[in-house]
């Protein structure tokens, strides 16, 4: 679990801002306070949905095709769909090296174009011997940690203050992960959306000069 949540795990996430770069250019994220508001909104939308997909895939990896289709319809932005599958391919490559498992091998063989990242995260968690709650916890952490790190680079924010803001989000992270796991336990998948992040993704994809891939 620590490896999956580590920003140094070679899954490509460090190159993506999760919408933070576009939010900074739009003037919506300007300082630590506005960054915290952005992260909270992202957690309860993208984070919840990703956590549900990861928990479902960790619980029933044999239904990965179904979970991937669910991820596709929950990602209206073409740019975000492309990024999700690219990150999924990179995560799968790293996971296969760390935790060799038939379910990971089959995933790569059946989907050469990639599977959405939260789904791969869940399957990787299963291969590593983790459960749905662990997968959901990693997913919600990723949903805020990557954008927070990006804000340090984009705005020159004090990394100590950014870390403090992340620490204060811990109760929300736990609550969102628990809600995702509970929904999956009821046979449901969260479908919380963030239209502004979709708009940001399309705008960001058209930029000629940018610091992050998304």
Short mmCIF file of C-alpha atoms in Angstrom, two decimals:
data_model
loop_
_atom_site.label_atom_id
_atom_site.label_comp_id
_atom_site.label_asym_id
_atom_site.label_seq_id
_atom_site.Cartn_x
_atom_site.Cartn_y
_atom_site.Cartn_z
CA UNK A 1 0.00 0.00 0.00
CA UNK A 2 2.86 2.35 0.81
CA UNK A 3 4.43 1.62 -2.57
CA UNK A 4 1.20 2.29 -4.47
CA UNK A 5 0.68 5.59 -2.65
CA UNK A 6 4.29 6.70 -3.03
CA UNK A 7 4.75 9.50 -5.55
CA UNK A 8 8.04 7.89 -6.59
CA UNK A 9 6.28 4.71 -7.74
CA UNK A 10 7.01 4.76 -11.50
CA UNK A 11 3.39 5.04 -12.63
CA UNK A 12 3.64 8.46 -14.31
CA UNK A 13 1.43 10.45 -11.96
CA UNK A 14 4.13 13.03 -11.22
CA UNK A 15 3.73 14.43 -14.75
CA UNK A 16 0.04 15.28 -14.25
CA UNK A 17 -1.54 18.09 -12.25
CA UNK A 18 -5.09 16.74 -12.02
CA UNK A 19 -6.53 19.98 -13.34
CA UNK A 20 -4.47 22.19 -11.04
CA UNK A 21 -2.46 23.81 -13.83
CA UNK A 22 -5.60 24.94 -15.64
CA UNK A 23 -7.16 26.07 -12.36
CA UNK A 24 -4.08 28.16 -11.59
CA UNK A 25 -4.14 29.80 -15.00
CA UNK A 26 -7.86 30.51 -14.60
CA UNK A 27 -7.13 32.26 -11.30
CA UNK A 28 -9.22 29.88 -9.21
CA UNK A 29 -6.20 28.50 -7.36
CA UNK A 30 -3.98 31.32 -6.12
CA UNK A 31 -2.72 30.40 -2.67
CA UNK A 32 -2.80 27.66 -0.04
CA UNK A 33 -6.39 28.43 0.95
CA UNK A 34 -7.81 28.28 -2.57
CA UNK A 35 -5.70 25.18 -3.24
CA UNK A 36 -7.28 23.48 -0.22
CA UNK A 37 -10.76 24.31 -1.52
CA UNK A 38 -9.83 22.92 -4.93
CA UNK A 39 -8.50 19.72 -3.38
CA UNK A 40 -11.62 19.27 -1.25
CA UNK A 41 -13.86 19.62 -4.27
CA UNK A 42 -11.73 17.22 -6.27
CA UNK A 43 -11.75 14.70 -3.43
CA UNK A 44 -15.55 14.58 -3.19
CA UNK A 45 -16.05 14.24 -6.95
CA UNK A 46 -13.17 12.66 -8.88
CA UNK A 47 -11.75 11.13 -5.71
CA UNK A 48 -15.01 9.44 -4.72
CA UNK A 49 -15.59 8.04 -8.20
CA UNK A 50 -12.01 6.78 -8.52
CA UNK A 51 -12.15 5.21 -5.08
CA UNK A 52 -15.31 3.34 -5.98
CA UNK A 53 -13.79 1.99 -9.17
CA UNK A 54 -10.59 0.97 -7.39
CA UNK A 55 -12.51 -0.75 -4.60
CA UNK A 56 -14.70 -2.62 -7.07
CA UNK A 57 -11.70 -3.81 -9.10
CA UNK A 58 -9.88 -4.91 -5.95
CA UNK A 59 -12.96 -6.78 -4.78
CA UNK A 60 -13.79 -8.49 -8.08
CA UNK A 61 -10.85 -8.26 -10.50
CA UNK A 62 -12.51 -10.82 -12.75
CA UNK A 63 -15.04 -8.15 -13.76
CA UNK A 64 -12.35 -5.69 -14.82
CA UNK A 65 -13.88 -5.17 -18.27
CA UNK A 66 -17.12 -4.09 -16.63
CA UNK A 67 -15.31 -1.71 -14.30
CA UNK A 68 -13.36 -0.24 -17.21
CA UNK A 69 -16.58 0.45 -19.10
CA UNK A 70 -17.96 2.08 -15.96
CA UNK A 71 -14.87 4.30 -15.77
CA UNK A 72 -15.27 5.25 -19.44
CA UNK A 73 -18.85 6.48 -19.05
CA UNK A 74 -17.88 8.40 -15.92
CA UNK A 75 -15.21 10.33 -17.85
CA UNK A 76 -16.96 12.69 -20.29
CA UNK A 77 -13.80 14.56 -21.33
CA UNK A 78 -11.95 12.89 -24.24
CA UNK A 79 -8.70 14.38 -22.96
CA UNK A 80 -9.25 12.86 -19.52
CA UNK A 81 -10.17 9.49 -21.01
CA UNK A 82 -6.90 9.44 -22.94
CA UNK A 83 -4.93 10.44 -19.83
CA UNK A 84 -6.72 7.83 -17.72
CA UNK A 85 -5.77 5.03 -20.06
CA UNK A 86 -2.20 6.29 -20.46
CA UNK A 87 -1.76 6.36 -16.69
CA UNK A 88 -3.37 2.94 -16.51
CA UNK A 89 -0.78 1.51 -18.90
CA UNK A 90 2.07 3.01 -16.91
CA UNK A 91 0.66 1.78 -13.61
CA UNK A 92 0.12 -1.70 -15.02
CA UNK A 93 3.72 -1.90 -16.18
CA UNK A 94 5.00 -0.92 -12.74
CA UNK A 95 2.57 -3.22 -10.93
CA UNK A 96 3.51 -6.23 -13.05
CA UNK A 97 7.15 -5.68 -12.13
CA UNK A 98 6.39 -5.29 -8.43
CA UNK A 99 3.71 -7.97 -7.97
CA UNK A 100 3.71 -10.55 -10.80
CA UNK A 101 0.19 -11.94 -11.01
CA UNK A 102 -1.91 -13.67 -13.71
CA UNK A 103 -4.69 -11.11 -13.38
CA UNK A 104 -2.27 -8.32 -14.28
CA UNK A 105 -0.85 -10.29 -17.20
CA UNK A 106 -4.33 -10.91 -18.55
CA UNK A 107 -5.22 -7.26 -18.24
CA UNK A 108 -2.31 -6.19 -20.39
CA UNK A 109 -2.98 -8.85 -23.01
CA UNK A 110 -6.70 -8.09 -23.40
CA UNK A 111 -6.35 -4.31 -23.35
CA UNK A 112 -3.21 -3.22 -25.22
CA UNK A 113 -4.65 0.29 -25.44
CA UNK A 114 -4.81 0.55 -21.68
CA UNK A 115 -7.38 0.35 -18.90
CA UNK A 116 -8.45 3.37 -16.84
CA UNK A 117 -6.05 4.10 -14.00
CA UNK A 118 -8.42 3.62 -11.03
CA UNK A 119 -9.38 0.19 -12.34
CA UNK A 120 -5.74 -0.83 -12.75
CA UNK A 121 -5.10 0.52 -9.26
CA UNK A 122 -7.73 -1.83 -7.85
CA UNK A 123 -6.40 -4.84 -9.71
CA UNK A 124 -2.85 -3.96 -8.65
CA UNK A 125 -4.03 -3.74 -5.04
CA UNK A 126 -5.55 -7.21 -5.37
CA UNK A 127 -2.30 -8.57 -6.83
CA UNK A 128 -0.38 -7.01 -3.92
CA UNK A 129 -2.62 -8.76 -1.41
CA UNK A 130 -4.60 -5.66 -0.46
CA UNK A 131 -8.35 -5.27 -0.08
CA UNK A 132 -10.99 -2.86 -1.41
CA UNK A 133 -10.61 -0.45 1.51
CA UNK A 134 -6.85 -0.20 0.89
CA UNK A 135 -7.43 0.45 -2.82
CA UNK A 136 -9.98 3.14 -2.06
CA UNK A 137 -7.63 4.78 0.44
CA UNK A 138 -4.84 4.98 -2.14
CA UNK A 139 -7.25 6.35 -4.76
CA UNK A 140 -8.50 9.20 -2.59
CA UNK A 141 -4.97 10.05 -1.50
CA UNK A 142 -3.84 10.20 -5.13
CA UNK A 143 -6.77 12.46 -5.99
CA UNK A 144 -5.39 15.24 -3.79
CA UNK A 145 -1.67 14.57 -3.40
CA UNK A 146 -0.76 14.92 -7.08
CA UNK A 147 -2.56 18.28 -7.55
CA UNK A 148 -1.14 19.56 -4.24
CA UNK A 149 2.40 18.72 -5.36
CA UNK A 150 1.70 20.41 -8.69
CA UNK A 151 0.64 23.60 -6.88
CA UNK A 152 4.00 23.76 -5.16
CA UNK A 153 5.67 23.83 -8.56
CA UNK A 154 3.11 26.06 -10.25
CA UNK A 155 2.72 28.70 -7.55
CA UNK A 156 5.88 28.31 -5.48
CA UNK A 157 3.78 27.56 -2.40
CA UNK A 158 5.48 26.72 0.88
CA UNK A 159 5.70 22.90 0.84
CA UNK A 160 5.25 22.82 4.62
CA UNK A 161 1.95 24.68 4.31
CA UNK A 162 0.83 22.43 1.47
CA UNK A 163 1.65 19.36 3.55
CA UNK A 164 -0.25 20.83 6.48
CA UNK A 165 -3.31 21.33 4.27
CA UNK A 166 -3.11 17.74 3.12
CA UNK A 167 -2.85 16.53 6.71
CA UNK A 168 -6.01 18.45 7.63
CA UNK A 169 -7.85 16.64 4.85
CA UNK A 170 -7.24 13.25 6.52
CA UNK A 171 -10.76 12.95 8.02
CA UNK A 172 -12.30 13.77 4.64
CA UNK A 173 -10.05 11.24 2.92
CA UNK A 174 -11.15 8.54 5.35
CA UNK A 175 -14.82 9.47 4.97
CA UNK A 176 -14.74 9.47 1.16
CA UNK A 177 -12.88 6.15 1.02
CA UNK A 178 -15.37 4.60 3.43
CA UNK A 179 -18.31 5.94 1.41
CA UNK A 180 -16.85 4.46 -1.78
CA UNK A 181 -16.34 1.04 -0.18
CA UNK A 182 -19.84 1.10 1.31
CA UNK A 183 -21.35 1.92 -2.08
CA UNK A 184 -19.51 -0.95 -3.74
CA UNK A 185 -20.67 -3.23 -0.95
CA UNK A 186 -24.25 -2.31 -1.85
CA UNK A 187 -23.62 -3.14 -5.49
CA UNK A 188 -23.34 0.51 -6.52
CA UNK A 189 -20.61 2.58 -8.13
CA UNK A 190 -20.25 6.29 -7.31
CA UNK A 191 -20.65 8.63 -10.26
CA UNK A 192 -19.85 12.04 -8.78
CA UNK A 193 -18.83 14.50 -11.48
CA UNK A 194 -16.89 17.73 -11.72
CA UNK A 195 -17.86 19.52 -14.97
CA UNK A 196 -15.34 22.31 -14.45
CA UNK A 197 -12.49 19.79 -14.31
CA UNK A 198 -13.76 18.37 -17.62
CA UNK A 199 -13.67 21.85 -19.14
CA UNK A 200 -10.19 22.46 -17.72
CA UNK A 201 -8.96 19.17 -19.19
CA UNK A 202 -10.09 20.11 -22.69
CA UNK A 203 -8.60 23.60 -22.44
CA UNK A 204 -5.32 22.28 -21.06
CA UNK A 205 -5.09 19.72 -23.85
CA UNK A 206 -5.09 22.53 -26.43
CA UNK A 207 -2.24 24.51 -24.89
CA UNK A 208 1.01 24.65 -26.80
CA UNK A 209 3.09 25.40 -23.70
CA UNK A 210 2.40 23.72 -20.37
CA UNK A 211 4.32 22.32 -17.43
CA UNK A 212 2.21 19.19 -16.91
CA UNK A 213 0.81 16.62 -19.31
CA UNK A 214 -2.68 17.17 -17.91
#
